[in-house]
Amino acid sequence: MIRKGGRCRAALSLTTTALLTATAFTALSTGAEAADTLGSAAAGKGRYFGTAVAANHLGEAPYVSALNTEFTSVTPENEMKWDAVERTRGTFTYGSADQIVNHALGRGMKVRGHTLVWHSQLPSWVAGLGTADLRSAMNNHITQVMQHWKGKIHSWDVVNEAFQDGGSGARRSSPFQDKLGNGFIEEAFRTARAADPAAKLCYNDYNTDGVNAKSNAVYNMVKDFKSRGVPIDCVGFQSHFNSASPVPSDYQANLQRFADLGVDVQITELDIEGSGTAQANSYANVVRACLAVSRCTGITVWGITDKYSWRASGTPLLLDSNYNKKPAYDAVLTALGGSPGGGTPGAGCTATYSKAEEWGDRFNGRVTVTAGSSAISTWSVTVTVASPQTVATTWNGTPSWNGNVMTMRPNGNGSLAPGASTSFGFTVMKNGSTAAPVVGACTAS
Ligand code: XIL
């Protein structure tokens, strides 16, 4: 009994710490019984589960519901690329990427930065520069962009796709390679470290997922960087698979040999063309490989729904174009140790807590209830305050009580259109504790 109580208290105080350091968090449900999510199951294994996000879909309710429900990390799909942030030399535009970053950070998700130095989606003015000018443009680009999001980006793809496909192990021709030579990668990483020392700095590439000539070349570069103290923290494996380029049988071994060099490994752009059981099995193999490598810190899929995949015709993602979970979704969730529940992620409602006004003896809390991808006719949310706190007053809802657990229901009509929100509030008397209340699952019907 005593041990059990002790464990319970430890778990509670961990939760409290997490709440105090977060600005807001979301409690989720797809109905009366909440299924596990990709993000929560991955968190149980100490990993993040992310997705590429496009800013222009953030107005689509089921897109946002699935994003908020399932994922704990985001990568802007195109919005941080050179042609998006510095289309004209020296003029930086961050608006679309900021939309994604703010959405993610406001909900406690991590952000991967993608990408600083890449031959593609590169404005033509860069290719037109002479050597000295190109060097300063590259370093300025890295510095400006990283400083804009300083402290907000978990990992940056500093250099993307610098090696050639095939057996040569050579560098790919690009303005950077052709004018600055092999040293451009090292220079980019050193500049990046100075710009945001807290961000993990990754090299990211594709067709490097198994042991082959291209991954050997990247391996040798990382090994050299580690031996000479060039700052590199992680290697990203894009992991774009299809029948011509299936998940390699030595995928896990390849991740492990990089991890053994002393870097983290991340699966950064996972998508697998196909359908049904075959696709599901391939996805499960990727997840199991990552979980088997302790330095594999997270998995990002390259989009939420087949509807918006860059390879939509290959239906390579976990949700179909109507946002329904595919067999691949269930396989990933199961491989992560979660229990699948079917349906559409976030179809019910979500509840997000934020702290409002605060005084010496009390503070106001606000919970925003947002309908998912379907209309709902009513909702309920539990709010638990930590004893000796008490709730002095509430507004915009009808509370009922069970000890220190308040169940809030709507005042009168609780119907919400898909994606629509309402909020309720309450005043917590601190009685010596500033702990944030714990908001339970939002239940809709
Ligand atoms: C892709 C995006 O998904 C598309 O929307 C865009 O048109 C082209 O780029 N490797 C990468 C990603 O590192 O940035 C690419 O993303 C896919 C391949």
PDB file of N, CA and C in Angstrom, residues 199-269:
ATOM      1  N   ALA A 199      19.576  24.345 -30.499  1.00  0.00           N
ATOM      2  CA  ALA A 199      18.952  23.465 -31.494  1.00  0.00           C
ATOM      3  C   ALA A 199      19.867  22.296 -31.826  1.00  0.00           C
ATOM      4  N   LYS A 200      19.270  21.128 -31.998  1.00  0.00           N
ATOM      5  CA  LYS A 200      20.044  19.983 -32.500  1.00  0.00           C
ATOM      6  C   LYS A 200      20.252  20.185 -33.989  1.00  0.00           C
ATOM      7  N   LEU A 201      21.467  19.923 -34.441  1.00  0.00           N
ATOM      8  CA  LEU A 201      21.819  20.180 -35.835  1.00  0.00           C
ATOM      9  C   LEU A 201      21.911  18.856 -36.589  1.00  0.00           C
ATOM     10  N   CYS A 202      21.076  18.701 -37.612  1.00  0.00           N
ATOM     11  CA  CYS A 202      20.992  17.430 -38.340  1.00  0.00           C
ATOM     12  C   CYS A 202      21.467  17.570 -39.791  1.00  0.00           C
ATOM     13  N   TYR A 203      22.045  16.500 -40.293  1.00  0.00           N
ATOM     14  CA  TYR A 203      22.203  16.294 -41.730  1.00  0.00           C
ATOM     15  C   TYR A 203      21.066  15.373 -42.150  1.00  0.00           C
ATOM     16  N   ASN A 204      20.375  15.706 -43.267  1.00  0.00           N
ATOM     17  CA  ASN A 204      19.162  14.971 -43.660  1.00  0.00           C
ATOM     18  C   ASN A 204      19.291  14.511 -45.113  1.00  0.00           C
ATOM     19  N   ASP A 205      18.900  13.270 -45.402  1.00  0.00           N
ATOM     20  CA  ASP A 205      18.996  12.807 -46.798  1.00  0.00           C
ATOM     21  C   ASP A 205      18.049  11.632 -47.038  1.00  0.00           C
ATOM     22  N   TYR A 206      17.917  11.249 -48.325  1.00  0.00           N
ATOM     23  CA  TYR A 206      17.082  10.112 -48.717  1.00  0.00           C
ATOM     24  C   TYR A 206      17.970   9.082 -49.421  1.00  0.00           C
ATOM     25  N   ASN A 207      17.432   7.889 -49.591  1.00  0.00           N
ATOM     26  CA  ASN A 207      18.230   6.770 -50.142  1.00  0.00           C
ATOM     27  C   ASN A 207      19.476   6.512 -49.307  1.00  0.00           C
ATOM     28  N   THR A 208      19.389   6.887 -48.041  1.00  0.00           N
ATOM     29  CA  THR A 208      20.465   6.598 -47.092  1.00  0.00           C
ATOM     30  C   THR A 208      19.910   5.709 -45.980  1.00  0.00           C
ATOM     31  N   ASP A 209      18.743   5.100 -46.240  1.00  0.00           N
ATOM     32  CA  ASP A 209      18.010   4.410 -45.177  1.00  0.00           C
ATOM     33  C   ASP A 209      18.582   3.025 -44.870  1.00  0.00           C
ATOM     34  N   GLY A 210      19.218   2.419 -45.865  1.00  0.00           N
ATOM     35  CA  GLY A 210      19.917   1.153 -45.629  1.00  0.00           C
ATOM     36  C   GLY A 210      21.416   1.384 -45.794  1.00  0.00           C
ATOM     37  N   VAL A 211      22.189   0.318 -45.622  1.00  0.00           N
ATOM     38  CA  VAL A 211      23.635   0.425 -45.837  1.00  0.00           C
ATOM     39  C   VAL A 211      23.882   0.376 -47.340  1.00  0.00           C
ATOM     40  N   ASN A 212      24.405   1.458 -47.901  1.00  0.00           N
ATOM     41  CA  ASN A 212      24.708   1.507 -49.344  1.00  0.00           C
ATOM     42  C   ASN A 212      25.785   2.558 -49.568  1.00  0.00           C
ATOM     43  N   ALA A 213      26.180   2.747 -50.817  1.00  0.00           N
ATOM     44  CA  ALA A 213      27.304   3.657 -51.087  1.00  0.00           C
ATOM     45  C   ALA A 213      26.992   5.075 -50.627  1.00  0.00           C
ATOM     46  N   LYS A 214      25.735   5.503 -50.816  1.00  0.00           N
ATOM     47  CA  LYS A 214      25.387   6.873 -50.429  1.00  0.00           C
ATOM     48  C   LYS A 214      25.398   7.025 -48.896  1.00  0.00           C
ATOM     49  N   SER A 215      24.793   6.054 -48.199  1.00  0.00           N
ATOM     50  CA  SER A 215      24.792   6.170 -46.728  1.00  0.00           C
ATOM     51  C   SER A 215      26.206   5.988 -46.175  1.00  0.00           C
ATOM     52  N   ASN A 216      27.029   5.191 -46.852  1.00  0.00           N
ATOM     53  CA  ASN A 216      28.431   5.073 -46.413  1.00  0.00           C
ATOM     54  C   ASN A 216      29.142   6.421 -46.491  1.00  0.00           C
ATOM     55  N   ALA A 217      28.851   7.157 -47.556  1.00  0.00           N
ATOM     56  CA  ALA A 217      29.501   8.461 -47.721  1.00  0.00           C
ATOM     57  C   ALA A 217      29.055   9.417 -46.613  1.00  0.00           C
ATOM     58  N   VAL A 218      27.748   9.392 -46.294  1.00  0.00           N
ATOM     59  CA  VAL A 218      27.256  10.247 -45.203  1.00  0.00           C
ATOM     60  C   VAL A 218      27.873   9.794 -43.871  1.00  0.00           C
ATOM     61  N   TYR A 219      27.924   8.482 -43.701  1.00  0.00           N
ATOM     62  CA  TYR A 219      28.511   7.921 -42.478  1.00  0.00           C
ATOM     63  C   TYR A 219      29.948   8.408 -42.293  1.00  0.00           C
ATOM     64  N   ASN A 220      30.713   8.350 -43.361  1.00  0.00           N
ATOM     65  CA  ASN A 220      32.122   8.782 -43.270  1.00  0.00           C
ATOM     66  C   ASN A 220      32.228  10.270 -42.952  1.00  0.00           C
ATOM     67  N   MET A 221      31.306  11.058 -43.504  1.00  0.00           N
ATOM     68  CA  MET A 221      31.316  12.488 -43.205  1.00  0.00           C
ATOM     69  C   MET A 221      31.009  12.719 -41.716  1.00  0.00           C
ATOM     70  N   VAL A 222      29.986  12.027 -41.211  1.00  0.00           N
ATOM     71  CA  VAL A 222      29.606  12.235 -39.805  1.00  0.00           C
ATOM     72  C   VAL A 222      30.744  11.788 -38.882  1.00  0.00           C
ATOM     73  N   LYS A 223      31.345  10.677 -39.237  1.00  0.00           N
ATOM     74  CA  LYS A 223      32.466  10.163 -38.444  1.00  0.00           C
ATOM     75  C   LYS A 223      33.614  11.178 -38.411  1.00  0.00           C
ATOM     76  N   ASP A 224      33.890  11.735 -39.572  1.00  0.00           N
ATOM     77  CA  ASP A 224      34.940  12.758 -39.680  1.00  0.00           C
ATOM     78  C   ASP A 224      34.561  13.992 -38.843  1.00  0.00           C
ATOM     79  N   PHE A 225      33.317  14.434 -38.949  1.00  0.00           N
ATOM     80  CA  PHE A 225      32.867  15.604 -38.166  1.00  0.00           C
ATOM     81  C   PHE A 225      33.033  15.337 -36.670  1.00  0.00           C
ATOM     82  N   LYS A 226      32.618  14.159 -36.230  1.00  0.00           N
ATOM     83  CA  LYS A 226      32.718  13.851 -34.803  1.00  0.00           C
ATOM     84  C   LYS A 226      34.188  13.833 -34.361  1.00  0.00           C
ATOM     85  N   SER A 227      35.055  13.303 -35.229  1.00  0.00           N
ATOM     86  CA  SER A 227      36.459  13.191 -34.820  1.00  0.00           C
ATOM     87  C   SER A 227      37.130  14.564 -34.791  1.00  0.00           C
ATOM     88  N   ARG A 228      36.652  15.494 -35.596  1.00  0.00           N
ATOM     89  CA  ARG A 228      37.280  16.825 -35.634  1.00  0.00           C
ATOM     90  C   ARG A 228      36.497  17.875 -34.840  1.00  0.00           C
ATOM     91  N   GLY A 229      35.419  17.466 -34.176  1.00  0.00           N
ATOM     92  CA  GLY A 229      34.668  18.430 -33.370  1.00  0.00           C
ATOM     93  C   GLY A 229      33.809  19.386 -34.184  1.00  0.00           C
ATOM     94  N   VAL A 230      33.487  19.016 -35.413  1.00  0.00           N
ATOM     95  CA  VAL A 230      32.529  19.828 -36.170  1.00  0.00           C
ATOM     96  C   VAL A 230      31.151  19.568 -35.558  1.00  0.00           C
ATOM     97  N   PRO A 231      30.395  20.628 -35.226  1.00  0.00           N
ATOM     98  CA  PRO A 231      29.140  20.407 -34.497  1.00  0.00           C
ATOM     99  C   PRO A 231      28.073  19.716 -35.341  1.00  0.00           C
ATOM    100  N   ILE A 232      27.732  18.492 -34.985  1.00  0.00           N
ATOM    101  CA  ILE A 232      26.602  17.773 -35.601  1.00  0.00           C
ATOM    102  C   ILE A 232      25.977  16.907 -34.509  1.00  0.00           C
ATOM    103  N   ASP A 233      24.655  16.925 -34.425  1.00  0.00           N
ATOM    104  CA  ASP A 233      23.968  16.223 -33.340  1.00  0.00           C
ATOM    105  C   ASP A 233      23.080  15.089 -33.819  1.00  0.00           C
ATOM    106  N   CYS A 234      22.700  15.132 -35.087  1.00  0.00           N
ATOM    107  CA  CYS A 234      21.699  14.160 -35.524  1.00  0.00           C
ATOM    108  C   CYS A 234      21.771  13.962 -37.034  1.00  0.00           C
ATOM    109  N   VAL A 235      21.291  12.790 -37.427  1.00  0.00           N
ATOM    110  CA  VAL A 235      21.162  12.488 -38.854  1.00  0.00           C
ATOM    111  C   VAL A 235      19.705  12.129 -39.115  1.00  0.00           C
ATOM    112  N   GLY A 236      19.140  12.774 -40.125  1.00  0.00           N
ATOM    113  CA  GLY A 236      17.757  12.511 -40.504  1.00  0.00           C
ATOM    114  C   GLY A 236      17.708  11.545 -41.682  1.00  0.00           C
ATOM    115  N   PHE A 237      16.840  10.555 -41.555  1.00  0.00           N
ATOM    116  CA  PHE A 237      16.622   9.577 -42.628  1.00  0.00           C
ATOM    117  C   PHE A 237      15.225   9.843 -43.172  1.00  0.00           C
ATOM    118  N   GLN A 238      15.160  10.368 -44.397  1.00  0.00           N
ATOM    119  CA  GLN A 238      13.863  10.796 -44.921  1.00  0.00           C
ATOM    120  C   GLN A 238      12.874   9.640 -44.979  1.00  0.00           C
ATOM    121  N   SER A 239      13.304   8.509 -45.499  1.00  0.00           N
ATOM    122  CA  SER A 239      12.460   7.311 -45.502  1.00  0.00           C
ATOM    123  C   SER A 239      11.208   7.453 -46.366  1.00  0.00           C
ATOM    124  N   HIS A 240      11.419   7.863 -47.612  1.00  0.00           N
ATOM    125  CA  HIS A 240      10.343   7.849 -48.617  1.00  0.00           C
ATOM    126  C   HIS A 240      10.413   6.507 -49.342  1.00  0.00           C
ATOM    127  N   PHE A 241       9.416   5.661 -49.091  1.00  0.00           N
ATOM    128  CA  PHE A 241       9.486   4.304 -49.648  1.00  0.00           C
ATOM    129  C   PHE A 241       8.348   4.026 -50.628  1.00  0.00           C
ATOM    130  N   ASN A 242       8.642   3.145 -51.587  1.00  0.00           N
ATOM    131  CA  ASN A 242       7.607   2.603 -52.484  1.00  0.00           C
ATOM    132  C   ASN A 242       8.101   1.246 -52.963  1.00  0.00           C
ATOM    133  N   SER A 243       7.405   0.660 -53.945  1.00  0.00           N
ATOM    134  CA  SER A 243       7.799  -0.709 -54.306  1.00  0.00           C
ATOM    135  C   SER A 243       9.181  -0.748 -54.949  1.00  0.00           C
ATOM    136  N   ALA A 244       9.575   0.337 -55.602  1.00  0.00           N
ATOM    137  CA  ALA A 244      10.909   0.361 -56.199  1.00  0.00           C
ATOM    138  C   ALA A 244      11.985   0.629 -55.144  1.00  0.00           C
ATOM    139  N   SER A 245      11.580   1.184 -54.045  1.00  0.00           N
ATOM    140  CA  SER A 245      12.520   1.548 -52.979  1.00  0.00           C
ATOM    141  C   SER A 245      11.871   1.193 -51.642  1.00  0.00           C
ATOM    142  N   PRO A 246      11.808  -0.127 -51.343  1.00  0.00           N
ATOM    143  CA  PRO A 246      11.111  -0.564 -50.127  1.00  0.00           C
ATOM    144  C   PRO A 246      11.944  -0.320 -48.866  1.00  0.00           C
ATOM    145  N   VAL A 247      11.332  -0.536 -47.709  1.00  0.00           N
ATOM    146  CA  VAL A 247      12.075  -0.415 -46.449  1.00  0.00           C
ATOM    147  C   VAL A 247      13.217  -1.429 -46.494  1.00  0.00           C
ATOM    148  N   PRO A 248      14.468  -0.982 -46.389  1.00  0.00           N
ATOM    149  CA  PRO A 248      15.580  -1.940 -46.506  1.00  0.00           C
ATOM    150  C   PRO A 248      15.614  -2.905 -45.323  1.00  0.00           C
ATOM    151  N   SER A 249      16.090  -4.113 -45.566  1.00  0.00           N
ATOM    152  CA  SER A 249      16.127  -5.104 -44.485  1.00  0.00           C
ATOM    153  C   SER A 249      17.156  -4.716 -43.421  1.00  0.00           C
ATOM    154  N   ASP A 250      18.127  -3.888 -43.805  1.00  0.00           N
ATOM    155  CA  ASP A 250      19.130  -3.464 -42.816  1.00  0.00           C
ATOM    156  C   ASP A 250      18.874  -2.043 -42.305  1.00  0.00           C
ATOM    157  N   TYR A 251      17.604  -1.650 -42.351  1.00  0.00           N
ATOM    158  CA  TYR A 251      17.232  -0.304 -41.887  1.00  0.00           C
ATOM    159  C   TYR A 251      17.676  -0.059 -40.444  1.00  0.00           C
ATOM    160  N   GLN A 252      17.296  -0.991 -39.564  1.00  0.00           N
ATOM    161  CA  GLN A 252      17.654  -0.827 -38.145  1.00  0.00           C
ATOM    162  C   GLN A 252      19.176  -0.831 -37.959  1.00  0.00           C
ATOM    163  N   ALA A 253      19.852  -1.721 -38.643  1.00  0.00           N
ATOM    164  CA  ALA A 253      21.311  -1.790 -38.511  1.00  0.00           C
ATOM    165  C   ALA A 253      21.952  -0.486 -38.983  1.00  0.00           C
ATOM    166  N   ASN A 254      21.390   0.080 -40.022  1.00  0.00           N
ATOM    167  CA  ASN A 254      21.937   1.341 -40.529  1.00  0.00           C
ATOM    168  C   ASN A 254      21.723   2.479 -39.526  1.00  0.00           C
ATOM    169  N   LEU A 255      20.494   2.571 -38.967  1.00  0.00           N
ATOM    170  CA  LEU A 255      20.244   3.589 -37.937  1.00  0.00           C
ATOM    171  C   LEU A 255      21.230   3.404 -36.779  1.00  0.00           C
ATOM    172  N   GLN A 256      21.422   2.137 -36.412  1.00  0.00           N
ATOM    173  CA  GLN A 256      22.273   1.848 -35.249  1.00  0.00           C
ATOM    174  C   GLN A 256      23.725   2.253 -35.499  1.00  0.00           C
ATOM    175  N   ARG A 257      24.226   2.023 -36.728  1.00  0.00           N
ATOM    176  CA  ARG A 257      25.649   2.350 -36.932  1.00  0.00           C
ATOM    177  C   ARG A 257      25.861   3.862 -36.871  1.00  0.00           C
ATOM    178  N   PHE A 258      24.878   4.636 -37.326  1.00  0.00           N
ATOM    179  CA  PHE A 258      25.000   6.091 -37.174  1.00  0.00           C
ATOM    180  C   PHE A 258      24.913   6.475 -35.689  1.00  0.00           C
ATOM    181  N   ALA A 259      23.953   5.892 -34.980  1.00  0.00           N
ATOM    182  CA  ALA A 259      23.816   6.201 -33.550  1.00  0.00           C
ATOM    183  C   ALA A 259      25.126   5.899 -32.820  1.00  0.00           C
ATOM    184  N   ASP A 260      25.791   4.839 -33.247  1.00  0.00           N
ATOM    185  CA  ASP A 260      27.037   4.445 -32.590  1.00  0.00           C
ATOM    186  C   ASP A 260      28.167   5.461 -32.824  1.00  0.00           C
ATOM    187  N   LEU A 261      27.978   6.353 -33.785  1.00  0.00           N
ATOM    188  CA  LEU A 261      28.971   7.425 -33.981  1.00  0.00           C
ATOM    189  C   LEU A 261      28.786   8.534 -32.943  1.00  0.00           C
ATOM    190  N   GLY A 262      27.677   8.469 -32.184  1.00  0.00           N
ATOM    191  CA  GLY A 262      27.451   9.495 -31.162  1.00  0.00           C
ATOM    192  C   GLY A 262      26.518  10.604 -31.609  1.00  0.00           C
ATOM    193  N   VAL A 263      25.637  10.295 -32.554  1.00  0.00           N
ATOM    194  CA  VAL A 263      24.601  11.262 -32.957  1.00  0.00           C
ATOM    195  C   VAL A 263      23.227  10.618 -32.735  1.00  0.00           C
ATOM    196  N   ASP A 264      22.215  11.480 -32.558  1.00  0.00           N
ATOM    197  CA  ASP A 264      20.836  10.977 -32.575  1.00  0.00           C
ATOM    198  C   ASP A 264      20.458  10.663 -34.010  1.00  0.00           C
ATOM    199  N   VAL A 265      19.510   9.779 -34.180  1.00  0.00           N
ATOM    200  CA  VAL A 265      18.949   9.548 -35.510  1.00  0.00           C
ATOM    201  C   VAL A 265      17.451   9.827 -35.437  1.00  0.00           C
ATOM    202  N   GLN A 266      16.917  10.354 -36.511  1.00  0.00           N
ATOM    203  CA  GLN A 266      15.494  10.685 -36.568  1.00  0.00           C
ATOM    204  C   GLN A 266      14.967  10.241 -37.928  1.00  0.00           C
ATOM    205  N   ILE A 267      13.744   9.764 -37.931  1.00  0.00           N
ATOM    206  CA  ILE A 267      13.074   9.427 -39.189  1.00  0.00           C
ATOM    207  C   ILE A 267      12.257  10.655 -39.540  1.00  0.00           C
ATOM    208  N   THR A 268      12.629  11.318 -40.636  1.00  0.00           N
ATOM    209  CA  THR A 268      12.207  12.714 -40.798  1.00  0.00           C
ATOM    210  C   THR A 268      11.084  12.956 -41.797  1.00  0.00           C
ATOM    211  N   GLU A 269      10.887  12.056 -42.763  1.00  0.00           N
ATOM    212  CA  GLU A 269       9.886  12.347 -43.809  1.00  0.00           C
ATOM    213  C   GLU A 269       9.175  11.069 -44.242  1.00  0.00           C
TER     214      GLU A 269
END
